[in-house]
Backbone as CSV, one residue per row, in Angstrom:
resi,resn,N_x,N_y,N_z,CA_x,CA_y,CA_z,C_x,C_y,C_z
1,MET,173.173,23.469,110.718,173.238,22.027,110.892,172.242,21.531,111.949
2,VAL,171.956,22.348,112.935,171.127,21.908,114.048,169.653,22.150,113.782
3,LYS,169.298,23.341,113.366,167.902,23.670,113.102,167.678,23.780,111.605
4,PHE,166.877,22.887,111.078,166.672,22.798,109.639,165.950,24.019,109.086
5,PHE,165.038,24.595,109.855,164.276,25.752,109.395,165.144,26.999,109.281
6,GLY,166.194,27.062,110.078,167.037,28.255,110.127,167.760,28.562,108.834
7,GLY,168.205,27.542,108.128,168.952,27.743,106.886,168.177,28.496,105.822
8,PRO,166.998,28.019,105.452,166.224,28.737,104.439,165.838,30.155,104.860
9,ILE,165.505,30.330,106.124,165.120,31.665,106.590,166.323,32.606,106.554
10,ALA,167.472,32.142,107.058,168.676,32.977,107.064,169.159,33.263,105.646
11,GLY,169.099,32.272,104.779,169.512,32.467,103.388,168.630,33.461,102.662
12,THR,167.339,33.387,102.907,166.403,34.334,102.303,166.664,35.740,102.830
13,ALA,166.884,35.852,104.125,167.163,37.161,104.726,168.459,37.764,104.181
14,ALA,169.414,36.905,103.839,170.692,37.379,103.300,170.623,37.666,101.800
15,GLY,169.493,37.361,101.172,169.321,37.634,99.752,169.987,36.614,98.838
16,MET,170.197,35.415,99.320,170.841,34.366,98.522,169.856,33.784,97.506
17,PRO,170.372,33.228,96.405,169.498,32.583,95.420,169.003,31.217,95.908
18,PHE,167.909,30.768,95.313,167.253,29.517,95.691,168.216,28.344,95.754
19,CYS,168.960,28.107,94.675,169.825,26.920,94.604,170.903,26.923,95.680
20,LEU,171.441,28.069,96.000,172.475,28.147,97.031,171.887,27.861,98.409
21,ILE,170.734,28.436,98.699,170.080,28.179,99.989,169.755,26.697,100.112
22,TRP,169.171,26.138,99.070,168.788,24.727,99.061,170.011,23.842,99.264
23,GLY,171.063,24.096,98.509,172.283,23.296,98.615,172.920,23.375,99.990
24,LEU,172.987,24.568,100.553,173.584,24.719,101.882,172.721,24.082,102.966
25,THR,171.420,24.124,102.803,170.517,23.487,103.761,170.709,21.972,103.749
26,VAL,170.768,21.392,102.552,170.992,19.949,102.417,172.372,19.580,102.962
27,ALA,173.384,20.369,102.625,174.744,20.094,103.104,174.821,20.158,104.628
28,GLY,174.136,21.114,105.229,174.130,21.228,106.680,173.511,20.015,107.347
29,MET,172.367,19.573,106.823,171.721,18.400,107.412,172.575,17.157,107.217
30,MET,173.130,16.985,106.028,173.907,15.784,105.768,175.217,15.762,106.557
31,THR,175.786,16.926,106.828,176.970,16.980,107.684,176.610,16.500,109.086
32,THR,175.485,16.953,109.587,175.015,16.512,110.897,174.770,15.012,110.913
33,VAL,174.103,14.501,109.881,173.796,13.071,109.799,175.090,12.258,109.763
34,LEU,176.056,12.708,108.991,177.330,12.001,108.881,178.042,11.935,110.234
35,VAL,178.122,13.071,110.915,178.824,13.121,112.200,178.078,12.323,113.267
36,VAL,176.779,12.556,113.380,176.003,11.910,114.434,175.888,10.409,114.198
37,SER,175.744,9.976,112.960,175.652,8.531,112.715,176.979,7.838,112.998
38,GLY,178.068,8.581,112.914,179.379,8.014,113.218,179.573,7.751,114.697
39,VAL,179.096,8.649,115.530,179.258,8.489,116.977,177.946,8.116,117.666
40,GLY,176.914,7.945,116.878,175.571,7.731,117.414,175.401,6.502,118.278
41,ARG,175.961,5.377,117.886,175.772,4.146,118.663,176.394,4.258,120.055
42,ALA,177.605,4.791,120.112,178.268,4.955,121.411,177.481,5.919,122.292
43,TRP,177.009,7.005,121.714,176.242,7.983,122.466,174.915,7.400,122.941
44,ALA,174.268,6.613,122.076,172.995,5.994,122.440,173.173,5.030,123.616
45,LEU,174.240,4.254,123.609,174.508,3.339,124.715,174.781,4.110,126.007
46,HIS,175.516,5.203,125.881,175.789,6.048,127.040,174.485,6.597,127.628
47,GLN,173.607,7.086,126.773,172.326,7.635,127.223,171.466,6.557,127.897
48,ARG,171.481,5.358,127.336,170.686,4.262,127.903,171.191,3.913,129.302
49,LYS,172.519,3.850,129.465,173.092,3.553,130.784,172.743,4.648,131.783
50,ARG,172.824,5.903,131.354,172.472,7.029,132.222,171.020,6.952,132.678
51,ARG,170.155,6.608,131.741,168.725,6.501,132.049,168.479,5.393,133.076
52,LEU,169.147,4.260,132.899,168.971,3.145,133.833,169.522,3.489,135.214
53,LEU,170.659,4.174,135.266,171.239,4.564,136.548,170.348,5.533,137.306
54,ARG,169.648,6.372,136.606,168.742,7.327,137.244,167.397,6.709,137.604
55,GLY,167.172,5.474,137.165,165.923,4.794,137.482,164.752,5.221,136.628
56,LYS,165.041,5.846,135.502,163.959,6.269,134.604,163.547,5.098,133.721
57,PRO,162.287,5.060,133.317,161.840,3.957,132.449,162.536,4.001,131.091
58,LEU,162.718,2.830,130.501,163.404,2.723,129.214,162.569,3.350,128.096
59,PHE,161.249,3.177,128.171,160.373,3.709,127.136,159.521,4.843,127.696
60,SER,159.523,5.945,126.973,158.688,7.086,127.341,157.536,7.160,126.332
61,ARG,156.644,8.108,126.545,155.533,8.284,125.601,156.080,8.608,124.211
62,ARG,157.084,9.495,124.170,157.669,9.885,122.884,158.357,8.706,122.198
63,SER,159.104,7.905,122.952,159.799,6.780,122.326,158.813,5.741,121.795
64,ARG,157.694,5.585,122.465,156.668,4.652,121.960,156.079,5.143,120.636
65,ILE,155.884,6.451,120.529,155.380,7.029,119.282,156.394,6.820,118.160
66,VAL,157.667,7.037,118.454,158.725,6.858,117.456,158.779,5.412,116.991
67,VAL,158.699,4.473,117.927,158.723,3.049,117.561,157.510,2.703,116.715
68,ARG,156.354,3.273,117.033,155.141,3.029,116.239,155.326,3.538,114.802
69,ILE,155.913,4.724,114.665,156.191,5.274,113.326,157.153,4.366,112.579
70,TYR,158.201,3.923,113.266,159.205,3.067,112.622,158.600,1.731,112.180
71,ARG,157.791,1.131,113.025,157.173,-0.148,112.656,156.232,-0.002,111.465
72,ARG,155.563,1.121,111.395,154.585,1.316,110.322,155.227,1.760,109.008
73,PHE,156.215,2.689,109.089,156.768,3.287,107.877,158.256,3.029,107.664
74,GLY,158.929,2.441,108.628,160.352,2.137,108.489,161.214,3.390,108.573
75,ILE,162.433,3.268,108.099,163.370,4.387,108.132,162.883,5.527,107.243
76,ALA,162.101,5.219,106.220,161.566,6.273,105.356,160.651,7.217,106.147
77,GLY,159.861,6.684,107.055,158.991,7.515,107.884,159.775,8.384,108.847
78,ILE,160.802,7.798,109.451,161.652,8.566,110.362,162.368,9.669,109.586
79,ALA,162.916,9.336,108.428,163.641,10.326,107.614,162.704,11.442,107.146
80,PHE,161.502,11.085,106.754,160.547,12.090,106.281,160.215,13.102,107.377
81,LEU,160.072,12.626,108.604,159.695,13.498,109.717,160.883,14.212,110.369
82,THR,162.093,13.765,110.074,163.274,14.317,110.748,163.404,15.833,110.638
83,PRO,163.399,16.442,109.454,163.619,17.891,109.405,162.534,18.710,110.091
84,ILE,161.301,18.247,110.056,160.213,19.062,110.586,159.816,18.714,112.013
85,LEU,160.171,17.531,112.478,159.720,17.099,113.792,160.860,16.771,114.749
86,PHE,161.864,16.044,114.283,162.902,15.535,115.171,164.188,16.358,115.174
87,SER,164.467,17.137,114.161,165.731,17.830,113.897,166.737,16.808,113.355
88,PRO,167.727,17.264,112.580,168.691,16.324,112.008,169.412,15.474,113.055
89,ILE,169.756,16.061,114.183,170.433,15.293,115.229,169.480,14.251,115.807
90,GLY,168.290,14.675,116.163,167.317,13.760,116.768,166.937,12.605,115.863
91,GLY,166.661,12.891,114.598,166.290,11.835,113.660,167.396,10.829,113.438
92,THR,168.623,11.316,113.389,169.765,10.415,113.193,169.993,9.555,114.426
93,VAL,169.867,10.145,115.597,170.008,9.365,116.836,168.906,8.306,116.905
94,ILE,167.694,8.676,116.558,166.586,7.716,116.564,166.888,6.555,115.616
95,ALA,167.295,6.872,114.402,167.596,5.817,113.428,168.742,4.934,113.907
96,THR,169.734,5.538,114.532,170.872,4.784,115.042,170.441,3.860,116.174
97,GLN,169.602,4.359,117.073,169.117,3.538,118.182,168.230,2.396,117.715
98,LEU,167.606,2.569,116.567,166.774,1.505,116.002,167.594,0.525,115.170
99,HIS,168.921,0.675,115.211,169.877,-0.215,114.541,169.716,-0.254,113.027
100,VAL,169.386,0.890,112.445,169.316,1.005,110.994,170.756,1.109,110.487
101,PRO,171.125,0.359,109.437,172.484,0.464,108.904,172.812,1.902,108.475
102,ARG,174.058,2.293,108.689,174.476,3.676,108.444,174.219,4.117,107.000
103,LEU,174.457,3.245,106.030,174.224,3.592,104.625,172.743,3.909,104.391
104,ASN,171.858,3.114,104.985,170.418,3.374,104.845,170.037,4.702,105.489
105,ILE,170.641,4.991,106.637,170.373,6.278,107.286,170.779,7.403,106.347
106,MET,171.975,7.306,105.784,172.492,8.363,104.903,171.592,8.551,103.676
107,LEU,171.212,7.461,103.038,170.394,7.557,101.819,169.018,8.153,102.102
108,HIS,168.371,7.687,103.145,167.028,8.182,103.446,167.053,9.623,103.946
109,MET,168.054,9.955,104.736,168.155,11.342,105.205,168.488,12.280,104.037
110,LEU,169.211,11.788,103.043,169.548,12.616,101.877,168.288,12.994,101.099
111,TRP,167.451,12.012,100.756,166.245,12.382,99.990,165.318,13.264,100.817
112,SER,165.281,13.018,102.135,164.460,13.859,103.003,164.991,15.289,103.033
113,ALA,166.304,15.446,103.133,166.912,16.781,103.156,166.675,17.502,101.831
114,VAL,166.787,16.783,100.725,166.562,17.389,99.413,165.105,17.844,99.287
115,PHE,164.182,16.981,99.680,162.761,17.328,99.586,162.406,18.509,100.491
116,TRP,162.680,18.370,101.797,162.303,19.411,102.740,163.124,20.677,102.554
117,GLY,164.388,20.539,102.170,165.200,21.727,101.905,164.617,22.543,100.764
118,GLY,164.217,21.857,99.705,163.596,22.542,98.574,162.267,23.175,98.945
119,ALA,161.442,22.413,99.670,160.118,22.921,100.055,160.233,24.133,100.983
120,LEU,161.083,24.036,101.986,161.209,25.142,102.941,161.893,26.356,102.327
121,THR,162.839,26.121,101.419,163.483,27.239,100.726,162.470,27.949,99.842
122,PHE,161.670,27.180,99.124,160.629,27.766,98.272,159.649,28.594,99.098
123,ILE,159.185,28.016,100.196,158.232,28.719,101.063,158.863,29.982,101.639
124,SER,160.097,29.870,102.067,160.795,31.019,102.648,160.939,32.155,101.631
125,LEU,161.306,31.812,100.413,161.456,32.834,99.373,160.095,33.392,98.937
126,LYS,159.110,32.524,98.840,157.784,32.934,98.381,157.115,33.899,99.351
127,PHE,157.346,33.690,100.648,156.695,34.522,101.654,157.653,35.510,102.319
128,SER,158.775,35.759,101.688,159.764,36.673,102.279,159.233,38.104,102.366
129,HIS,158.290,38.442,101.527,157.732,39.796,101.567,156.939,40.048,102.857
130,LEU,156.597,39.001,103.588,155.868,39.147,104.841,156.779,39.390,106.036
131,ALA,158.078,39.286,105.825,159.049,39.427,106.925,159.042,40.849,107.463
132,ILE,159.252,40.955,108.749,159.279,42.261,109.405,160.557,43.014,109.031
133,PHE,161.669,42.292,109.054,162.960,42.919,108.791,163.389,42.628,107.349
134,GLN,163.165,43.544,106.481,163.575,43.386,105.088,164.684,44.367,104.787
135,HIS,165.527,43.979,103.828,166.573,44.924,103.448,166.215,45.618,102.170
């Protein structure tokens, strides 16, 4: 659920079939998205208050980049980059902080999980012969 790359690699190492690895990878990401989007707003407000109390600036270099991506590509851009750049937790928190409706977060993260889950599972299976530890 936390590291998107781990599912396909672990599934390949365990000798699982493509469809099972893909399905479990998508299910793991969507479980994370469901849980984090449910508590995301409260957590985001808590983090913002903590940041202000510590005297840290509201916008960092990374947050400016995220806002630039969101302005240019919308939630689709955030969802597309989530598995490979932000992690399922990070991407969902970002979308929640940008006040994207929960249904939109779920839909966009679903197609992203299906796409990247399939791509990473395929790559993992295709290059499994290069692994050091084979059974």
